CSV table of C-alpha atoms in Angstrom, one decimal:
chain,number,residue,atom,x,y,z
A,419,MET,CA,-0.6,-2.8,22.2
A,420,SER,CA,-3.7,-4.9,23.2
A,421,LEU,CA,-6.9,-4.0,21.2
A,422,LEU,CA,-8.4,-2.4,24.6
A,423,ASN,CA,-5.6,-0.4,25.2
A,424,ASN,CA,-5.4,0.8,21.5
A,425,THR,CA,-9.0,2.2,21.4
A,426,GLU,CA,-8.4,6.0,22.8
A,427,HIS,CA,-11.7,7.3,21.0
A,428,ILE,CA,-13.6,4.5,23.1
A,429,ARG,CA,-11.7,5.2,26.6
A,430,ASN,CA,-12.9,8.7,26.3
A,431,THR,CA,-16.4,7.9,25.3
A,432,ARG,CA,-19.2,8.4,28.0
A,433,VAL,CA,-22.8,6.5,27.6
A,434,GLY,CA,-25.0,7.9,30.2
A,435,SER,CA,-23.5,8.1,33.3
A,436,ILE,CA,-21.0,5.3,32.4
A,437,SER,CA,-17.4,5.8,31.3
A,438,LEU,CA,-16.1,3.2,28.9
A,439,ASN,CA,-12.5,2.8,30.2
A,440,PRO,CA,-11.1,-0.3,28.7
A,441,ILE,CA,-7.9,-0.3,30.6
A,442,GLY,CA,-7.8,-3.9,31.1
A,443,ASN,CA,-9.6,-4.5,34.4
A,444,LEU,CA,-12.9,-4.5,36.1
A,445,SER,CA,-14.1,-1.3,37.8
A,446,LEU,CA,-17.5,0.4,38.2
A,447,ASP,CA,-16.5,2.7,35.3
A,448,GLY,CA,-16.2,0.5,32.2
A,449,SER,CA,-17.8,-2.6,33.7
A,450,ILE,CA,-20.1,-2.9,30.5
A,451,PHE,CA,-17.5,-2.7,28.3
A,452,ASN,CA,-15.0,-5.0,30.2
A,453,ILE,CA,-17.9,-7.5,30.7
A,454,SER,CA,-18.7,-7.9,27.3
A,455,ALA,CA,-15.3,-8.2,26.2
A,456,ILE,CA,-14.9,-10.9,28.8
A,457,LEU,CA,-17.7,-13.0,27.7
A,458,ILE,CA,-17.2,-12.3,23.8
A,459,GLY,CA,-13.6,-13.7,24.5
A,460,SER,CA,-15.0,-16.8,26.4
A,461,PHE,CA,-17.2,-17.2,23.3
A,462,LEU,CA,-14.5,-17.3,20.7
A,463,ILE,CA,-12.6,-19.8,22.8
A,464,ALA,CA,-15.7,-22.0,22.9
A,465,ILE,CA,-16.1,-21.8,19.0
A,466,LEU,CA,-12.3,-22.4,18.3
A,467,ALA,CA,-12.3,-25.3,20.9
A,468,GLN,CA,-14.4,-27.3,18.5
A,469,ILE,CA,-11.7,-27.4,15.9
A,470,ASN,CA,-10.6,-30.9,16.8
A,471,ILE,CA,-7.7,-33.2,15.2
A,472,PRO,CA,-7.5,-36.6,17.1
A,473,VAL,CA,-4.2,-37.5,17.6
A,474,PRO,CA,-3.1,-41.2,18.0
A,475,PHE,CA,-1.9,-42.7,21.1
A,476,SER,CA,-3.0,-39.6,23.5
A,477,PRO,CA,-6.2,-38.5,25.0
A,478,VAL,CA,-5.4,-35.0,24.0
A,479,PRO,CA,-6.5,-33.7,20.5
A,480,ILE,CA,-5.0,-30.7,18.9
A,481,THR,CA,-7.5,-28.1,19.1
A,482,GLY,CA,-8.1,-24.6,18.2
A,483,GLN,CA,-8.5,-23.8,22.0
A,484,THR,CA,-4.6,-22.6,22.2
A,485,ALA,CA,-5.2,-20.3,19.3
A,486,GLY,CA,-8.2,-18.7,20.8
A,487,VAL,CA,-6.5,-18.4,24.2
A,488,LEU,CA,-3.4,-16.7,22.6
A,489,LEU,CA,-5.8,-14.4,20.6
A,490,VAL,CA,-7.9,-13.5,23.6
A,491,GLY,CA,-5.1,-12.8,25.8
A,492,ALA,CA,-3.2,-10.3,23.4
A,493,LEU,CA,-6.5,-8.6,22.0
A,494,LEU,CA,-8.1,-7.9,25.5
A,495,GLY,CA,-4.9,-7.3,27.6
A,496,SER,CA,-3.6,-9.0,30.7
A,497,ARG,CA,-6.3,-8.3,32.8
A,498,VAL,CA,-9.4,-8.8,30.7
A,499,GLY,CA,-8.0,-11.2,28.9
A,500,THR,CA,-6.9,-13.5,31.8
A,501,LEU,CA,-10.2,-13.0,33.1
A,502,SER,CA,-12.1,-13.9,29.8
A,503,ILE,CA,-10.1,-17.2,30.1
A,504,CYS,CA,-11.3,-17.8,34.0
A,505,ALA,CA,-14.9,-17.0,32.5
A,506,TYR,CA,-14.5,-19.7,29.9
A,507,MET,CA,-13.2,-22.4,32.5
A,508,LEU,CA,-16.1,-21.5,34.9
A,509,GLU,CA,-18.8,-21.7,32.2
A,510,GLY,CA,-17.3,-25.4,31.5
A,511,ALA,CA,-17.1,-26.0,35.2
A,512,LEU,CA,-20.7,-25.1,35.6
A,513,GLY,CA,-21.6,-27.7,32.8
A,514,LEU,CA,-21.8,-25.7,29.5
A,515,PRO,CA,-20.6,-27.4,26.6
A,516,VAL,CA,-17.6,-25.0,25.9
A,517,PHE,CA,-14.7,-27.4,25.8
A,518,THR,CA,-13.5,-29.6,23.3
A,519,GLY,CA,-16.0,-32.1,21.9
A,520,PHE,CA,-18.9,-29.8,23.2
A,521,LYS,CA,-17.8,-31.2,26.7
A,522,GLY,CA,-18.7,-29.4,30.2
A,523,GLY,CA,-18.7,-30.2,33.6
A,524,LEU,CA,-16.3,-30.7,36.8
A,525,ILE,CA,-15.5,-34.1,35.4
A,526,VAL,CA,-13.3,-32.5,32.8
A,527,PHE,CA,-11.1,-30.8,35.5
A,528,ALA,CA,-10.7,-34.5,37.4
A,529,GLY,CA,-9.2,-36.0,34.0
A,530,PRO,CA,-5.7,-36.2,32.9
A,531,THR,CA,-6.0,-33.2,30.4
A,532,ALA,CA,-7.1,-30.7,33.1
A,533,GLY,CA,-3.5,-29.5,33.1
A,534,TYR,CA,-3.9,-27.8,29.6
A,535,LEU,CA,-6.9,-25.9,30.9
A,536,TRP,CA,-5.0,-24.7,33.8
A,537,GLY,CA,-2.0,-23.6,31.6
A,538,PHE,CA,-4.5,-21.1,29.7
A,539,ILE,CA,-4.7,-18.7,32.3
A,540,PRO,CA,-0.7,-17.8,32.6
A,541,ALA,CA,-0.6,-18.1,28.8
A,542,ALA,CA,-3.3,-15.5,28.3
A,543,PHE,CA,-1.9,-13.1,30.7
A,544,ILE,CA,1.6,-13.5,28.9
A,545,MET,CA,0.2,-12.7,25.5
A,546,GLY,CA,-1.8,-9.9,27.1
A,547,ARG,CA,1.4,-8.4,28.5
A,548,ALA,CA,3.2,-8.8,25.3
A,549,ALA,CA,0.7,-7.1,23.6
A,550,GLU,CA,0.7,-4.0,26.1
A,551,SER,CA,4.4,-3.7,25.5
A,552,GLY,CA,3.9,-3.5,21.9
A,553,PHE,CA,5.7,-6.9,21.2
A,554,THR,CA,2.9,-8.3,19.4
A,555,SER,CA,3.2,-5.6,16.6
A,556,ARG,CA,6.5,-7.0,15.2
A,557,LEU,CA,5.9,-10.5,13.5
A,558,THR,CA,9.0,-12.1,14.9
A,559,LEU,CA,8.7,-11.0,18.6
A,560,SER,CA,4.7,-11.8,18.3
A,561,LEU,CA,5.8,-15.3,17.1
A,562,LEU,CA,8.2,-15.6,20.0
A,563,PHE,CA,5.6,-15.0,22.6
A,564,CYS,CA,3.0,-17.0,20.9
A,565,THR,CA,5.3,-19.9,20.9
A,566,ALA,CA,6.4,-19.4,24.5
A,567,ALA,CA,2.8,-19.2,25.8
A,568,SER,CA,1.8,-22.1,23.7
A,569,LEU,CA,4.9,-24.2,25.3
A,570,LEU,CA,3.8,-23.3,28.8
A,571,ILE,CA,0.6,-24.8,28.0
A,572,LEU,CA,2.1,-27.9,26.8
A,573,CYS,CA,4.4,-28.0,29.6
A,574,LEU,CA,1.7,-27.8,32.3
A,575,GLY,CA,-0.6,-30.1,30.7
A,576,THR,CA,2.3,-32.6,30.3
A,577,LEU,CA,3.5,-32.4,33.9
A,578,TYR,CA,-0.2,-32.9,35.0
A,579,PHE,CA,0.1,-36.1,33.7
A,580,LEU,CA,2.3,-37.1,36.5
A,581,ILE,CA,-0.6,-36.7,39.1
A,582,PHE,CA,-2.2,-39.7,37.5
A,583,GLN,CA,0.8,-42.0,38.0
A,584,ILE,CA,2.3,-41.4,34.6
A,585,ASN,CA,6.1,-41.4,34.4
A,586,ILE,CA,7.7,-38.4,32.8
A,587,SER,CA,8.9,-40.2,29.7
A,588,ASP,CA,5.3,-41.4,28.9
A,589,ALA,CA,4.0,-38.1,29.6
A,590,ILE,CA,6.1,-36.2,27.3
A,591,LYS,CA,5.3,-38.9,24.5
A,592,ILE,CA,1.6,-38.8,25.0
A,593,GLY,CA,1.1,-35.0,26.1
A,594,PHE,CA,3.9,-33.1,24.6
A,595,TYR,CA,5.6,-34.3,21.2
A,596,PRO,CA,2.4,-35.1,19.5
A,597,PHE,CA,1.3,-31.4,19.6
A,598,LEU,CA,4.4,-29.7,19.2
A,599,PHE,CA,4.3,-29.3,15.5
A,600,GLY,CA,0.7,-28.1,15.5
A,601,ASP,CA,1.2,-25.5,18.3
A,602,ILE,CA,4.1,-24.1,16.6
A,603,VAL,CA,1.9,-23.8,13.3
A,604,LYS,CA,-0.7,-22.2,15.3
A,605,SER,CA,1.4,-20.0,17.1
A,606,ALA,CA,2.6,-18.8,13.7
A,607,VAL,CA,-0.9,-18.1,12.4
A,608,VAL,CA,-1.8,-16.2,15.5
A,609,ALA,CA,1.5,-14.1,15.4
A,610,MET,CA,0.7,-13.0,12.0
A,611,ILE,CA,-3.0,-11.9,12.6
A,612,LEU,CA,-1.8,-10.0,15.6
A,613,ALA,CA,0.8,-8.4,13.7
A,614,GLY,CA,-1.8,-7.6,10.8
A,615,ILE,CA,-4.2,-6.2,13.2
A,616,GLU,CA,-1.6,-3.8,14.8
A,617,ARG,CA,-0.7,-2.6,11.5
A,618,LYS,CA,-4.3,-1.9,10.6
A,619,LEU,CA,-4.9,0.0,14.0
């Protein structure tokens, strides 16, 4: 289950007149908890995005962004996790240096790598649903969903290159193959982290 759905003691706690209800959506009750989780999640992704391994012959480096997206989606759940990704992208669009290489601004969304960013949203949702269904508690299933979410990001990012008059063969060469191994490794690391957290809770 996701971290938010796994904290029953928090769910039933009241602070003043505000009920903390981390169900995974923003409502009047629990808004403070959820907004805090959204901002913390976006901050975590911004930090991990600065892990940057350049790849020859490709404009897209291997970064910790993907790992951050998978973690945030699974830990916060499908609703709050997805909103956290949206907050991260909004922060970047507003010019905050949260993207890889401390970049920010609308110019990032106008470039050929924007497809990967858009892929973060469905990937986080998938991870959130997987966690809520208990799939991330088992290492093999956790690895399966992490890999699937990572591949979704890669596929959307690769297809986005086509908008810039890059043929599909070249798009795969520069936007998919160079990152496949790295994303599988990151998926394995995230899967182990999630399975470990589930065992502790």
